[in-house]
Short mmCIF file of C-alpha atoms in Angstrom, two decimals:
data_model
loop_
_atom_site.label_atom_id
_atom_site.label_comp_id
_atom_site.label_asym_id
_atom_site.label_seq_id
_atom_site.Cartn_x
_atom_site.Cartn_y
_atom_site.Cartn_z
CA UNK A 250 48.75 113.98 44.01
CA UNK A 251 50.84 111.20 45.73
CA UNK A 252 50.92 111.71 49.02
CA UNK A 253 53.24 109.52 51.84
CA UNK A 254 51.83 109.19 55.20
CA UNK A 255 54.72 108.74 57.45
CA UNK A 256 54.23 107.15 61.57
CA UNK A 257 54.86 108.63 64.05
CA UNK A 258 55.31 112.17 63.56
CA UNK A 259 57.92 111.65 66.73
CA UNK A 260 59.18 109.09 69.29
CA UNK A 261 60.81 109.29 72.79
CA UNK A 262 63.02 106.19 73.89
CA UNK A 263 64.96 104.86 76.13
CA UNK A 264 68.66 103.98 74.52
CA UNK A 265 68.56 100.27 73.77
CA UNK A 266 64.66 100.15 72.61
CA UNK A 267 64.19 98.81 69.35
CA UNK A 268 62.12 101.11 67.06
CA UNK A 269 59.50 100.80 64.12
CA UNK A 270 58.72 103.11 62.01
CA UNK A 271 56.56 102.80 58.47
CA UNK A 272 55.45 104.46 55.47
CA UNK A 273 51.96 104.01 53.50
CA UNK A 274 50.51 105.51 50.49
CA UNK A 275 46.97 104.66 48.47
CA UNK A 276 49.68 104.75 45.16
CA UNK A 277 51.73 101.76 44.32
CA UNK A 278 55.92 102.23 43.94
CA UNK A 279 58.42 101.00 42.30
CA UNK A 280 61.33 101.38 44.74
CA UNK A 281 61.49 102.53 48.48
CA UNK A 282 64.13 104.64 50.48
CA UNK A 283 65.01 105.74 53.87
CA UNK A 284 67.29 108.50 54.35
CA UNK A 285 68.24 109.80 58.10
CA UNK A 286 68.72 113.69 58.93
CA UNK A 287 70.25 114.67 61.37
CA UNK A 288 70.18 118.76 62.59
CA UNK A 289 72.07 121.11 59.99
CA UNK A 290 72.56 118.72 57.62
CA UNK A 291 71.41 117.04 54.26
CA UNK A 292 69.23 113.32 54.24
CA UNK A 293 71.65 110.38 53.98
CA UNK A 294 70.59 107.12 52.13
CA UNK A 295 70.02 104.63 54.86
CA UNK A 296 68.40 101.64 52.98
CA UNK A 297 67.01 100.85 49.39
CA UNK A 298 64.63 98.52 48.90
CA UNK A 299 63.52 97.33 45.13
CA UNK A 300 61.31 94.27 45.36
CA UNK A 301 57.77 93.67 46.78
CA UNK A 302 58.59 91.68 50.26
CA UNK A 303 62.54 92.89 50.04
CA UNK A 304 63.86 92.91 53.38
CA UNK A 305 66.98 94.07 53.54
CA UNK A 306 69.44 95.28 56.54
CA UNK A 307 72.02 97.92 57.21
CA UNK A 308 73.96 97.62 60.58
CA UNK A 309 71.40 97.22 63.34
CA UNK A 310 68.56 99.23 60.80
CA UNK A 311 66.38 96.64 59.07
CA UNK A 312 63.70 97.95 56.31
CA UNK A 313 61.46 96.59 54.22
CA UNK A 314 59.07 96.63 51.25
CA UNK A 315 55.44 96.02 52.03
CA UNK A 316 53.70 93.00 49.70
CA UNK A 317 51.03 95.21 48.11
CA UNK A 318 53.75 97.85 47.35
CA UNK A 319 51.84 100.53 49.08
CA UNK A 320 53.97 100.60 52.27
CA UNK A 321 57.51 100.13 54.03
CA UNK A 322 58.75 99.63 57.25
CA UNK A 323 62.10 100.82 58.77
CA UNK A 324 63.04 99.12 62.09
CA UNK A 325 66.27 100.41 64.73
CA UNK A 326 67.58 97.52 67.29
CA UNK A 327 69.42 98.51 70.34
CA UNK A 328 68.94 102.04 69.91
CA UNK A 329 71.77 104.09 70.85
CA UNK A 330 72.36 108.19 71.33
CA UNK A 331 73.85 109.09 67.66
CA UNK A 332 70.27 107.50 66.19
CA UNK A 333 68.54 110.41 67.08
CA UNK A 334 67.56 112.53 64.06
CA UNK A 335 64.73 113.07 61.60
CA UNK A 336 64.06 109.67 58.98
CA UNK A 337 62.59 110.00 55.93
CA UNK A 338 60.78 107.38 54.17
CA UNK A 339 60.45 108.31 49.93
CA UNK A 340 58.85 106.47 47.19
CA UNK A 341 59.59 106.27 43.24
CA UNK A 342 57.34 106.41 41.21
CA UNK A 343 57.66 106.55 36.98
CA UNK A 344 56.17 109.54 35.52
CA UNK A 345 56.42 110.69 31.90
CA UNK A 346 56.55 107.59 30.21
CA UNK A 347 58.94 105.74 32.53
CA UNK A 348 61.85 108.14 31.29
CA UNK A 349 62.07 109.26 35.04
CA UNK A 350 61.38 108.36 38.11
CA UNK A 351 60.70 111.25 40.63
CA UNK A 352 61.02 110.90 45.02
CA UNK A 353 57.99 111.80 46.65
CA UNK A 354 58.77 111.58 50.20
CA UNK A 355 57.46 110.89 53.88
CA UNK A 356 57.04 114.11 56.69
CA UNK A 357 59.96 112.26 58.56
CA UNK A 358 59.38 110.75 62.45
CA UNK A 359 61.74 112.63 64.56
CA UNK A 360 63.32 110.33 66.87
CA UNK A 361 64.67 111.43 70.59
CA UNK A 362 67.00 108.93 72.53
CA UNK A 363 66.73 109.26 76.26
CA UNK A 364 70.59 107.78 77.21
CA UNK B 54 85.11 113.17 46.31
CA UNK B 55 83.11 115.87 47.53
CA UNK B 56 79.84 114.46 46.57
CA UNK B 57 77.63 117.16 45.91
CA UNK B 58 78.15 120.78 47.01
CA UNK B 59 76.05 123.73 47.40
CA UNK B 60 76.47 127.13 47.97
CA UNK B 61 76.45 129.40 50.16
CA UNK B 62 75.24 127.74 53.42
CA UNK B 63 73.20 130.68 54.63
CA UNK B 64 71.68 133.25 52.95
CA UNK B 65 69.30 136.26 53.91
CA UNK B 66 67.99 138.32 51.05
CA UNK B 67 65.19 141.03 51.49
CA UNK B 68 61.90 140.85 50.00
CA UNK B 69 62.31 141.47 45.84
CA UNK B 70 66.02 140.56 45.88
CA UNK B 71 67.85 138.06 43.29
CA UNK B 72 69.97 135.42 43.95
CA UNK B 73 71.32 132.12 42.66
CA UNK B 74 72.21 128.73 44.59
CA UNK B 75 74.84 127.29 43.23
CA UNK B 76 74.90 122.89 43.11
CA UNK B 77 77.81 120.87 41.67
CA UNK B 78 78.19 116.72 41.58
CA UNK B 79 81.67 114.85 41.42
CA UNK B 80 79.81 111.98 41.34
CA UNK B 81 78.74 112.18 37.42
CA UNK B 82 74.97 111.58 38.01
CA UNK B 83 73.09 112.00 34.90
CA UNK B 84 69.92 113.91 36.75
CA UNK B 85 69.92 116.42 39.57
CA UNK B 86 67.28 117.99 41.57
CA UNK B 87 66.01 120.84 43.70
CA UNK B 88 64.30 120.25 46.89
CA UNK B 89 62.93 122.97 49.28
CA UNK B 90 62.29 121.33 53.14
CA UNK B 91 59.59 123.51 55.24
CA UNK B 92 58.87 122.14 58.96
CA UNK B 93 56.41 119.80 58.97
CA UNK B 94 56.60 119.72 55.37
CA UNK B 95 59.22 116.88 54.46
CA UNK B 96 61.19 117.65 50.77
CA UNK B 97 59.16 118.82 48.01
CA UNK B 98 60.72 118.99 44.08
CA UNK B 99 61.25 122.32 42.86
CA UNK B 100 62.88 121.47 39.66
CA UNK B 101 64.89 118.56 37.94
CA UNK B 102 66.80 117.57 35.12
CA UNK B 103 67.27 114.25 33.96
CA UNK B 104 70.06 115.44 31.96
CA UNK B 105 72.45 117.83 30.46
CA UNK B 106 70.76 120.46 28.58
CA UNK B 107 67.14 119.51 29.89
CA UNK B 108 65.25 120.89 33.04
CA UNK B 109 61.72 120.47 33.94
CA UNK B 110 59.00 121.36 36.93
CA UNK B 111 58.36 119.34 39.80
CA UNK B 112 55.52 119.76 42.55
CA UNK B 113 56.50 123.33 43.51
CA UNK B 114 58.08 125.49 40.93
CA UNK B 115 56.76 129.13 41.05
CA UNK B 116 58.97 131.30 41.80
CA UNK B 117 62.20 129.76 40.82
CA UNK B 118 64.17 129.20 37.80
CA UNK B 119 67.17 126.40 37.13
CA UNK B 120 69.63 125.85 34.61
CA UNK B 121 71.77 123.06 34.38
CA UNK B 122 74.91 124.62 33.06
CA UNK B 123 76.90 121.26 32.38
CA UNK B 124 76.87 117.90 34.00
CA UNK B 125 78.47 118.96 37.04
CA UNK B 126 76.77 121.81 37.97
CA UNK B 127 72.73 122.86 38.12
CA UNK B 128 71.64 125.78 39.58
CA UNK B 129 68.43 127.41 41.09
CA UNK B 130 67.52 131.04 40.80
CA UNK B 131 65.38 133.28 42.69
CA UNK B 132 64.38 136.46 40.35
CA UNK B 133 62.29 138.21 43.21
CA UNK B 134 62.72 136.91 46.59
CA UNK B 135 59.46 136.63 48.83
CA UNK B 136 58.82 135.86 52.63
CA UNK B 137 57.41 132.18 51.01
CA UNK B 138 60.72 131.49 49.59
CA UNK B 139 62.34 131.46 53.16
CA UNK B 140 63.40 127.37 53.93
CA UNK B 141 66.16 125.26 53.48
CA UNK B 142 67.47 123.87 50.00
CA UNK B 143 68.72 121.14 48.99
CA UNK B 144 70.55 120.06 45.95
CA UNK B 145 70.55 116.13 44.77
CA UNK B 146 72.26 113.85 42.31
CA UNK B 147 70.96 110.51 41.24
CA UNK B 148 72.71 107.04 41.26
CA UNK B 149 70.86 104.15 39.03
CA UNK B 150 67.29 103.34 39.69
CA UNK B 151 66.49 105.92 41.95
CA UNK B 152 68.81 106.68 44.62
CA UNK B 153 69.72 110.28 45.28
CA UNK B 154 72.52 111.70 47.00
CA UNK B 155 71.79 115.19 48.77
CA UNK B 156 74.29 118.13 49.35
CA UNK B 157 74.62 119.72 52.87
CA UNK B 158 71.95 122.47 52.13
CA UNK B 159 71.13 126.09 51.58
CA UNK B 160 69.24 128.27 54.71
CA UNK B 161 67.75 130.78 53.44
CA UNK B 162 65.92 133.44 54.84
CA UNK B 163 63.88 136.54 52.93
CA UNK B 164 62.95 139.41 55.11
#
């Protein structure tokens, strides 16, 4: 099946480091997301991204869609304490005759702020 | 607005026990879905439906049984608990393309 591979598994930085983060997959997609987790509760939609070479920003959290559709890239500036959580990267893709689209998402990098 | 709810927020059943998790959406989404999250794991689709009156499997449905009652609420039932059932749900709605909207989660645990 699809499979995301999401990098790194977990970071450790200082508080304001800017971060990168990314998502690739052998499968092509129609639409990227990152959602943020943080402990206890659900993933909340960070960033949607729709078109091949979208970049598109949210705050001081910049993402976007890889080219060759196959990969995104989520980037953090100024990192500060309350950014530390789990993020998920999660692709669309159209099954059943385009009908519905279903998420297939990223293991999540785990991110640790050192204030 | 409440978004989407779930309930309860913790749960421990033993092994063979029923239950049901409840989900409900103020946010009139046409589709819903079931995720369970393991550690190291990510979200994987137990079951969705794209609309009222229609449910179907996703990448890990054994085990489990939905129904989507109306177009508020869906539901996910566990017939006969087992340890492999023990991880966190979550319920979500869906907002145009492919945006989804998750609910706080379930914690469940099955001794």
């Amino acid at each position: 099946g699809q499979q995301l591979n999401q990098s790194p598994q977990s970071m450790f930085i200082q508080e304001g480091e800017d971060v990168s983060m990314n998502c690739t997959s052998s499968s092509i997609f129609n639409t990227w997301l990152w959602y943020k987790q943080e402990p206890g509760e659900g993933p909340v939609l960070l960033i949607a991204l729709y078109k091949a070479g979208e970049l598109t920003s949210n705050g001081r959290l910049t993402a976007q869609f890889g080219i060759t559709r196959k990969d995104s890239f989520l980037n953090i500036s100024a990192s500060i304490p309350s950014d530390v959580g789990i993020y998920f990267c999660a692709g669309l893709t159209i099954a059943y005759g385009g009908s519905q689209g279903n998420l297939i998402f990223g293991k999540g990098t785990k991110l640790s702020v050192k204030p | 607005n409440a978004g989407v709810t779930q309930t309860p927020k913790f749960q421990v059943l033993k092994t063979g026990q029923s239950m049901t998790l409840q989900c409900a959406q103020d946010m009139n989404h046409n589709s819903m879905y079931w995720y369970r999250q393991d550690p190291g794991m990510g979200l994987r689709l137990i079951y969705y439906s794209a609309s009222e009156g229609t449910t179907d499997k996703g990448e890990v449905p054994n085990g489990y049984n939905v129904s989507r009652l109306n177009k508020r609420e869906f539901s996910l039932r566990l017939e006969s608990a087992a340890p492999s059932q023990t991880s966190v749900y979550f319920c979500a709605g869906r907002r145009g393309v492919g945006e989804q909207f998750f609910g706080p989660g379930t914690r469940l645990t099955v001794l």
